[in-house]
């Protein structure tokens, strides 16, 4: 059982900074102190905190935040069952993803509504931070693992139905900007407090750039306290045409807008979806404040190779790669977000930047910047204990040792 008041002495990595002689104190479900060890020892009640042992050279980070996650250990969030979703969340929380959005895939409308209703229960219970809808307003030409049978131009009435089914828990929605009615969709999403996320798109550079700028202006004028002012881009490079020197397409537009601090770029930096060189390139262009690391994990995460489902699609996982059975397209990932952080660091990105992109940025996006994503006084005690090789030693979620 976790002590009510405990302190750990280790290196702290948070908010783009690294403190080598740090102390982190937890009081119940909140962080009581995060800073220099000597400063902690000067507190009047320092002796009331029980020292929690950590390995020599340990690193403490905030719990990671995944805004694009389709499932794990056999659970498919697009076809959720209460028991399997609960097991998946326990696995993901223990694996270091202490906050996440549960992602839907494009499917028959009724199935998406039913899934949203079930996932809303987990959001209301505090086990997830909300829902991400990947579709159904996506490009037929760049559908990837999204079932083309259920894609369409934006339909305002379906957004209304999905929002009602989620009981206000829908946080982000992926859309293709070249479809008819996209500006109206963006305005509708923002009015609901849903962040538009450009993706699965075959748009030109100009169409993508104009759409991101329009979404940025809509978000900026929303005027909701704690509401993000930046749209996102769903898994940059994947589900869109390659960057070309005569037509930069959505990749070029997204990189430029992120460089200007007008967009946030999702990266599935798992070593399968992107090369190490591409990962470094994006961090060099967009900087850490323009990147959000995501897992895009599906039901096979945490399990062996085999056959799985992603919504209505059949998926075969071989050597850790998830691909559609029908055409071999990549169909999500099988890595946890901490696996991805390690891959990003191995690609040459500094640890402080990788952690920033997996904590601070997603927390801000989903309106939790004053609750999670940082090691700060008063924040939720979501803390990872890592060894020097970034292997997970322990996970605290809301002060509880998992």
Short mmCIF file of C-alpha atoms in Angstrom, two decimals:
data_model
loop_
_atom_site.label_atom_id
_atom_site.label_comp_id
_atom_site.label_asym_id
_atom_site.label_seq_id
_atom_site.Cartn_x
_atom_site.Cartn_y
_atom_site.Cartn_z
CA UNK A 1 0.00 0.00 0.00
CA UNK A 2 1.28 3.47 -0.93
CA UNK A 3 2.20 5.77 1.95
CA UNK A 4 -0.04 8.84 2.21
CA UNK A 5 2.97 11.18 2.30
CA UNK A 6 6.16 10.13 0.57
CA UNK A 7 9.19 11.69 -1.04
CA UNK A 8 11.58 10.50 -3.74
CA UNK A 9 15.06 11.87 -4.37
CA UNK A 10 16.12 11.60 -8.01
CA UNK A 11 16.59 13.52 -11.25
CA UNK A 12 13.41 15.36 -12.27
CA UNK A 13 12.48 15.87 -15.94
CA UNK A 14 9.48 18.12 -16.54
CA UNK A 15 8.42 21.15 -18.61
CA UNK A 16 11.50 20.95 -20.82
CA UNK A 17 13.87 21.12 -17.84
CA UNK A 18 16.11 18.67 -16.00
CA UNK A 19 16.99 18.91 -12.31
CA UNK A 20 19.64 16.42 -11.25
CA UNK A 21 19.46 16.84 -7.48
CA UNK A 22 15.72 16.81 -7.16
CA UNK A 23 13.02 15.89 -4.69
CA UNK A 24 9.41 15.00 -5.43
CA UNK A 25 6.97 14.79 -2.53
CA UNK A 26 3.49 13.28 -2.80
CA UNK A 27 0.72 13.99 -0.32
CA UNK A 28 -2.33 11.82 -1.01
CA UNK A 29 -3.24 12.20 -4.67
CA UNK A 30 -1.37 15.50 -5.16
CA UNK A 31 2.21 16.66 -5.64
CA UNK A 32 3.27 18.51 -2.51
CA UNK A 33 6.75 19.55 -3.68
CA UNK A 34 8.87 19.29 -6.85
CA UNK A 35 12.25 20.96 -6.86
CA UNK A 36 15.70 20.98 -5.35
CA UNK A 37 16.39 18.40 -2.63
CA UNK A 38 17.96 20.94 -0.28
CA UNK A 39 14.91 23.18 -0.59
CA UNK A 40 12.62 20.29 0.27
CA UNK A 41 14.62 19.48 3.38
CA UNK A 42 14.03 23.05 4.61
CA UNK A 43 10.26 22.57 4.69
CA UNK A 44 8.77 22.58 8.17
CA UNK A 45 7.05 19.24 7.60
CA UNK A 46 9.80 17.54 5.55
CA UNK A 47 10.32 14.89 8.23
CA UNK A 48 6.67 13.84 7.94
CA UNK A 49 7.30 12.42 4.45
CA UNK A 50 8.46 8.82 4.19
CA UNK A 51 11.33 8.34 1.76
CA UNK A 52 10.30 6.06 -1.10
CA UNK A 53 13.37 4.21 -2.40
CA UNK A 54 14.24 4.50 -6.09
CA UNK A 55 17.17 3.02 -8.05
CA UNK A 56 20.44 4.91 -8.21
CA UNK A 57 20.34 7.30 -11.15
CA UNK A 58 16.54 7.16 -11.34
CA UNK A 59 14.62 9.72 -13.39
CA UNK A 60 11.18 11.02 -12.40
CA UNK A 61 8.84 12.33 -15.10
CA UNK A 62 5.16 13.25 -15.26
CA UNK A 63 2.81 10.47 -16.27
CA UNK A 64 2.53 10.34 -20.06
CA UNK A 65 -0.56 11.54 -21.96
CA UNK A 66 -1.74 9.76 -25.12
CA UNK A 67 -4.38 11.55 -27.21
CA UNK A 68 -4.54 8.88 -29.94
CA UNK A 69 -5.01 5.33 -28.64
CA UNK A 70 -7.31 2.64 -30.06
CA UNK A 71 -6.82 -0.06 -27.42
CA UNK A 72 -4.47 -2.63 -25.89
CA UNK A 73 -4.27 -6.19 -24.54
CA UNK A 74 -7.10 -7.40 -26.74
CA UNK A 75 -9.48 -4.46 -26.25
CA UNK A 76 -10.63 -2.44 -29.25
CA UNK A 77 -12.04 0.93 -28.16
CA UNK A 78 -14.07 1.08 -31.38
CA UNK A 79 -15.99 -2.02 -30.25
CA UNK A 80 -15.76 -1.65 -26.49
CA UNK A 81 -16.79 -4.16 -23.86
CA UNK A 82 -16.69 -3.00 -20.26
CA UNK A 83 -14.41 -5.73 -18.95
CA UNK A 84 -11.89 -5.62 -21.80
CA UNK A 85 -11.72 -1.81 -21.79
CA UNK A 86 -11.10 -1.86 -18.05
CA UNK A 87 -8.27 -4.37 -18.50
CA UNK A 88 -6.75 -2.28 -21.30
CA UNK A 89 -6.83 0.88 -19.18
CA UNK A 90 -5.21 -0.88 -16.23
CA UNK A 91 -2.46 -2.11 -18.56
CA UNK A 92 -1.92 1.31 -20.14
CA UNK A 93 -1.92 3.14 -16.81
CA UNK A 94 0.63 0.70 -15.36
CA UNK A 95 2.72 1.05 -18.54
CA UNK A 96 3.11 4.79 -17.92
CA UNK A 97 0.21 6.30 -19.88
CA UNK A 98 -1.64 7.76 -16.92
CA UNK A 99 -3.94 9.96 -19.04
CA UNK A 100 -5.41 9.12 -22.46
CA UNK A 101 -8.12 9.69 -24.98
CA UNK A 102 -9.85 6.56 -26.28
CA UNK A 103 -9.91 6.69 -30.07
CA UNK A 104 -12.74 5.56 -32.33
CA UNK A 105 -12.21 4.53 -35.95
CA UNK A 106 -14.56 5.08 -38.87
CA UNK A 107 -17.36 2.51 -38.78
CA UNK A 108 -21.09 2.19 -39.29
CA UNK A 109 -22.69 5.21 -37.63
CA UNK A 110 -24.64 3.19 -35.09
CA UNK A 111 -21.50 1.37 -34.01
CA UNK A 112 -19.66 4.63 -33.44
CA UNK A 113 -22.57 5.97 -31.39
CA UNK A 114 -22.70 2.82 -29.24
CA UNK A 115 -18.94 2.91 -28.67
CA UNK A 116 -19.10 6.58 -27.65
CA UNK A 117 -21.84 5.82 -25.12
CA UNK A 118 -19.76 3.11 -23.44
CA UNK A 119 -16.49 5.08 -23.49
CA UNK A 120 -18.28 8.07 -21.97
CA UNK A 121 -18.81 5.98 -18.84
CA UNK A 122 -15.06 5.50 -18.46
CA UNK A 123 -14.49 9.22 -19.00
CA UNK A 124 -17.05 10.13 -16.36
CA UNK A 125 -15.32 7.72 -13.98
CA UNK A 126 -11.97 9.46 -14.55
CA UNK A 127 -10.33 6.46 -16.21
CA UNK A 128 -9.90 8.24 -19.54
CA UNK A 129 -9.78 11.97 -20.31
CA UNK A 130 -12.26 11.76 -23.17
CA UNK A 131 -12.78 10.43 -26.68
CA UNK A 132 -11.08 11.03 -30.03
CA UNK A 133 -13.04 10.31 -33.22
CA UNK A 134 -10.79 9.38 -36.14
CA UNK A 135 -13.36 9.96 -38.85
CA UNK A 136 -15.73 9.45 -40.52
CA UNK A 137 -15.09 12.65 -42.52
CA UNK A 138 -11.88 11.50 -44.18
CA UNK A 139 -10.40 11.11 -47.66
CA UNK A 140 -11.23 7.97 -49.65
CA UNK A 141 -7.79 8.25 -51.28
CA UNK A 142 -5.93 8.42 -47.95
CA UNK A 143 -8.15 6.29 -45.75
CA UNK A 144 -5.32 4.03 -44.52
CA UNK A 145 -6.87 1.61 -42.03
CA UNK A 146 -10.19 3.49 -42.02
CA UNK A 147 -12.96 1.51 -43.70
CA UNK A 148 -13.83 3.41 -46.92
CA UNK A 149 -17.40 2.08 -46.88
CA UNK A 150 -18.28 4.41 -44.02
CA UNK A 151 -16.46 7.59 -45.08
CA UNK A 152 -18.43 10.67 -46.10
CA UNK A 153 -18.42 14.44 -46.38
CA UNK A 154 -19.15 16.22 -43.09
CA UNK A 155 -22.63 15.61 -41.70
CA UNK A 156 -23.57 18.10 -38.95
CA UNK A 157 -26.36 15.90 -37.63
CA UNK A 158 -23.96 13.01 -37.00
CA UNK A 159 -21.63 15.29 -35.06
CA UNK A 160 -24.62 16.27 -32.93
CA UNK A 161 -25.49 12.61 -32.35
CA UNK A 162 -21.90 11.64 -31.51
CA UNK A 163 -21.53 14.53 -29.10
CA UNK A 164 -24.79 13.62 -27.38
CA UNK A 165 -23.79 9.94 -27.16
CA UNK A 166 -20.44 10.88 -25.62
CA UNK A 167 -22.22 13.11 -23.08
CA UNK A 168 -19.78 15.92 -23.79
CA UNK A 169 -16.68 13.69 -23.62
CA UNK A 170 -15.67 14.02 -27.30
CA UNK A 171 -12.41 15.97 -27.26
CA UNK A 172 -10.92 15.78 -30.78
CA UNK A 173 -12.03 14.75 -34.28
CA UNK A 174 -9.90 14.01 -37.34
CA UNK A 175 -11.14 15.49 -40.63
CA UNK A 176 -9.92 15.87 -44.23
CA UNK A 177 -9.96 19.58 -45.21
CA UNK A 178 -10.66 19.01 -48.91
CA UNK A 179 -14.15 17.64 -48.27
CA UNK A 180 -17.24 19.77 -48.90
CA UNK A 181 -18.55 21.45 -45.75
CA UNK A 182 -15.28 21.39 -43.82
CA UNK A 183 -15.38 25.00 -42.61
CA UNK A 184 -18.87 24.46 -41.24
CA UNK A 185 -17.62 21.29 -39.54
CA UNK A 186 -14.71 23.12 -37.90
CA UNK A 187 -17.03 25.83 -36.60
CA UNK A 188 -19.40 23.20 -35.24
CA UNK A 189 -16.61 21.28 -33.53
CA UNK A 190 -15.15 24.38 -31.91
CA UNK A 191 -18.59 25.46 -30.69
CA UNK A 192 -18.81 22.09 -28.93
CA UNK A 193 -15.30 22.41 -27.48
CA UNK A 194 -13.91 19.72 -29.79
CA UNK A 195 -10.44 20.24 -31.28
CA UNK A 196 -10.29 19.79 -35.09
CA UNK A 197 -7.41 17.56 -36.22
CA UNK A 198 -6.42 17.56 -39.88
CA UNK A 199 -5.61 14.10 -41.19
CA UNK A 200 -6.26 11.23 -43.61
CA UNK A 201 -6.15 13.89 -46.28
CA UNK A 202 -5.18 14.20 -49.95
CA UNK A 203 -5.37 18.00 -49.86
CA UNK A 204 -3.02 20.40 -51.58
CA UNK A 205 -0.65 22.54 -49.55
CA UNK A 206 -2.91 25.57 -49.90
CA UNK A 207 -6.12 23.79 -48.89
CA UNK A 208 -4.42 22.24 -45.84
CA UNK A 209 -2.77 25.50 -44.79
CA UNK A 210 -5.98 27.50 -45.19
CA UNK A 211 -7.90 24.94 -43.16
CA UNK A 212 -5.40 24.91 -40.31
CA UNK A 213 -5.40 28.70 -40.22
CA UNK A 214 -9.19 28.78 -40.18
CA UNK A 215 -9.26 26.23 -37.34
CA UNK A 216 -6.66 28.27 -35.47
CA UNK A 217 -8.73 31.43 -35.75
CA UNK A 218 -11.89 29.63 -34.67
CA UNK A 219 -10.14 28.18 -31.62
CA UNK A 220 -8.53 31.50 -30.76
CA UNK A 221 -11.87 33.29 -30.80
CA UNK A 222 -13.68 30.59 -28.80
CA UNK A 223 -12.84 32.36 -25.56
CA UNK A 224 -13.24 29.30 -23.33
CA UNK A 225 -10.98 29.21 -20.28
CA UNK A 226 -8.35 26.50 -20.63
CA UNK A 227 -9.36 25.80 -24.23
CA UNK A 228 -6.55 25.07 -26.66
CA UNK A 229 -5.92 27.64 -29.37
CA UNK A 230 -4.15 25.24 -31.74
CA UNK A 231 -5.59 22.59 -34.05
CA UNK A 232 -3.73 19.32 -34.36
CA UNK A 233 -2.56 17.19 -37.26
CA UNK A 234 -3.36 13.49 -36.95
CA UNK A 235 -0.20 11.33 -37.27
CA UNK A 236 1.83 13.59 -39.58
CA UNK A 237 3.10 11.83 -42.76
CA UNK A 238 0.79 8.85 -42.28
CA UNK A 239 -2.52 8.99 -44.12
CA UNK A 240 -1.38 11.80 -46.44
CA UNK A 241 0.71 12.23 -49.62
CA UNK A 242 4.47 12.45 -49.27
CA UNK A 243 6.17 15.83 -49.17
CA UNK A 244 7.04 16.81 -52.76
CA UNK A 245 9.24 19.71 -53.84
CA UNK A 246 6.60 21.03 -56.29
CA UNK A 247 3.55 20.26 -54.11
CA UNK A 248 4.37 20.15 -50.39
CA UNK A 249 0.82 19.01 -49.61
CA UNK A 250 -0.54 18.66 -46.07
CA UNK A 251 2.88 17.63 -44.73
CA UNK A 252 4.47 20.90 -45.84
CA UNK A 253 1.52 22.97 -44.63
CA UNK A 254 1.51 21.25 -41.25
CA UNK A 255 5.24 21.71 -40.70
CA UNK A 256 5.02 25.40 -41.58
CA UNK A 257 2.02 26.06 -39.33
CA UNK A 258 3.65 24.19 -36.45
CA UNK A 259 6.83 26.20 -36.90
CA UNK A 260 4.69 29.32 -36.58
CA UNK A 261 3.11 27.97 -33.36
CA UNK A 262 -0.25 27.64 -35.08
CA UNK A 263 -0.62 23.84 -35.02
CA UNK A 264 0.44 20.76 -33.06
CA UNK A 265 1.76 17.72 -34.90
CA UNK A 266 1.00 14.16 -33.79
CA UNK A 267 3.90 11.77 -34.42
CA UNK A 268 3.71 7.96 -34.23
CA UNK A 269 7.43 7.76 -33.54
CA UNK A 270 7.55 4.00 -32.99
CA UNK A 271 10.29 3.13 -35.48
CA UNK A 272 7.72 1.66 -37.88
CA UNK A 273 5.61 4.62 -38.99
CA UNK A 274 8.55 7.06 -39.14
CA UNK A 275 12.31 6.78 -39.55
CA UNK A 276 14.70 8.20 -36.94
CA UNK A 277 15.77 10.87 -39.41
CA UNK A 278 12.16 11.98 -39.93
CA UNK A 279 11.56 12.15 -36.18
CA UNK A 280 14.60 14.39 -35.72
CA UNK A 281 13.61 16.53 -38.70
CA UNK A 282 10.17 17.26 -37.26
CA UNK A 283 11.56 18.17 -33.83
CA UNK A 284 14.15 20.43 -35.49
CA UNK A 285 11.49 22.22 -37.55
CA UNK A 286 8.49 22.33 -35.19
CA UNK A 287 10.52 22.23 -31.95
CA UNK A 288 9.26 20.31 -28.95
CA UNK A 289 6.41 22.75 -28.37
CA UNK A 290 4.95 21.86 -31.78
CA UNK A 291 4.92 18.06 -31.37
CA UNK A 292 2.62 15.62 -29.60
CA UNK A 293 3.85 12.03 -29.37
CA UNK A 294 1.07 9.45 -29.77
CA UNK A 295 0.98 5.67 -29.81
CA UNK A 296 -1.97 5.02 -32.17
CA UNK A 297 -1.90 1.70 -30.31
CA UNK A 298 -4.47 -0.97 -31.10
CA UNK A 299 -5.69 -4.20 -29.52
CA UNK A 300 -2.41 -6.07 -30.08
CA UNK A 301 -0.43 -3.74 -27.83
CA UNK A 302 0.93 -5.79 -24.94
CA UNK A 303 0.18 -9.09 -26.70
CA UNK A 304 1.88 -11.43 -29.17
CA UNK A 305 1.69 -11.36 -32.97
CA UNK A 306 -1.57 -12.66 -34.41
CA UNK A 307 -4.95 -11.64 -35.81
CA UNK A 308 -6.85 -8.71 -34.31
CA UNK A 309 -9.59 -6.19 -35.13
CA UNK A 310 -9.56 -2.43 -35.54
CA UNK A 311 -13.21 -1.44 -35.69
CA UNK A 312 -14.68 -3.23 -38.72
CA UNK A 313 -11.24 -4.04 -40.18
CA UNK A 314 -9.26 -7.26 -39.76
CA UNK A 315 -5.62 -6.73 -38.80
CA UNK A 316 -2.62 -9.07 -38.87
CA UNK A 317 0.28 -8.30 -36.53
CA UNK A 318 3.65 -9.76 -37.49
CA UNK A 319 6.98 -8.80 -35.88
CA UNK A 320 5.13 -6.11 -33.96
CA UNK A 321 3.75 -4.41 -37.09
CA UNK A 322 -0.03 -4.09 -37.40
CA UNK A 323 -1.31 -4.21 -41.01
CA UNK A 324 -4.71 -4.64 -42.64
CA UNK A 325 -5.30 -8.20 -43.75
CA UNK A 326 -6.82 -7.05 -47.06
CA UNK A 327 -4.10 -4.75 -48.40
CA UNK A 328 -1.17 -4.66 -45.94
CA UNK A 329 -1.70 -0.99 -44.99
CA UNK A 330 -0.37 0.02 -41.59
CA UNK A 331 -3.21 -0.24 -39.08
CA UNK A 332 -2.13 1.49 -35.91
CA UNK A 333 0.75 0.73 -33.58
CA UNK A 334 1.68 -1.86 -30.98
CA UNK A 335 3.96 0.32 -28.83
CA UNK A 336 3.11 2.05 -25.59
CA UNK A 337 3.77 5.77 -25.33
CA UNK A 338 6.81 5.13 -23.13
CA UNK A 339 8.18 2.81 -25.84
CA UNK A 340 7.80 5.73 -28.23
CA UNK A 341 9.59 8.14 -25.90
CA UNK A 342 12.53 5.73 -25.83
CA UNK A 343 12.51 5.48 -29.63
CA UNK A 344 12.48 9.27 -29.95
CA UNK A 345 15.45 9.60 -27.60
CA UNK A 346 17.29 6.85 -29.48
CA UNK A 347 16.66 8.87 -32.66
CA UNK A 348 18.72 11.73 -31.25
CA UNK A 349 16.06 13.93 -29.64
CA UNK A 350 16.95 15.12 -26.10
CA UNK A 351 14.96 13.43 -23.33
CA UNK A 352 13.58 16.74 -22.03
CA UNK A 353 12.07 17.43 -25.46
CA UNK A 354 10.60 13.95 -25.83
CA UNK A 355 8.95 14.14 -22.40
CA UNK A 356 7.62 17.64 -23.15
CA UNK A 357 5.95 16.32 -26.32
CA UNK A 358 4.36 13.46 -24.38
CA UNK A 359 3.15 15.51 -21.40
CA UNK A 360 2.91 19.30 -21.57
CA UNK A 361 1.54 19.61 -25.11
CA UNK A 362 -1.19 16.96 -24.87
CA UNK A 363 -2.23 18.24 -21.43
CA UNK A 364 -2.71 21.71 -22.88
CA UNK A 365 -4.60 20.33 -25.87
CA UNK A 366 -7.27 18.59 -23.79
CA UNK A 367 -7.66 21.38 -21.25
CA UNK A 368 -5.75 19.74 -18.40
CA UNK A 369 -2.68 21.97 -18.34
CA UNK A 370 -3.28 22.88 -14.68
CA UNK A 371 -3.89 19.28 -13.60
CA UNK A 372 -1.50 16.84 -15.32
CA UNK A 373 1.55 16.79 -17.56
CA UNK A 374 4.00 18.51 -15.19
CA UNK A 375 5.72 17.92 -11.88
CA UNK A 376 4.27 20.91 -10.04
CA UNK A 377 2.87 21.67 -6.60
CA UNK A 378 -0.84 20.90 -6.53
CA UNK A 379 -0.91 18.81 -9.70
CA UNK A 380 -2.20 15.26 -9.77
CA UNK A 381 0.49 12.87 -8.50
CA UNK A 382 0.96 11.10 -11.83
CA UNK A 383 4.64 10.18 -11.79
CA UNK A 384 6.88 7.70 -13.59
CA UNK A 385 10.04 6.30 -12.02
CA UNK A 386 12.48 5.38 -14.80
CA UNK A 387 15.95 3.89 -14.65
CA UNK A 388 18.91 5.37 -16.52
CA UNK A 389 17.93 3.46 -19.67
CA UNK A 390 14.38 4.85 -19.50
CA UNK A 391 12.92 1.50 -18.50
CA UNK A 392 9.84 1.80 -16.33
CA UNK A 393 10.43 1.00 -12.66
CA UNK A 394 7.19 2.24 -11.11
CA UNK A 395 4.06 4.20 -12.01
CA UNK A 396 2.07 6.44 -9.68
CA UNK A 397 -1.39 7.54 -10.79
CA UNK A 398 -3.16 10.04 -8.54
CA UNK A 399 -0.71 9.11 -5.83
CA UNK A 400 -1.41 5.39 -6.03
CA UNK A 401 1.46 3.03 -6.84
CA UNK A 402 0.15 0.82 -9.63
#
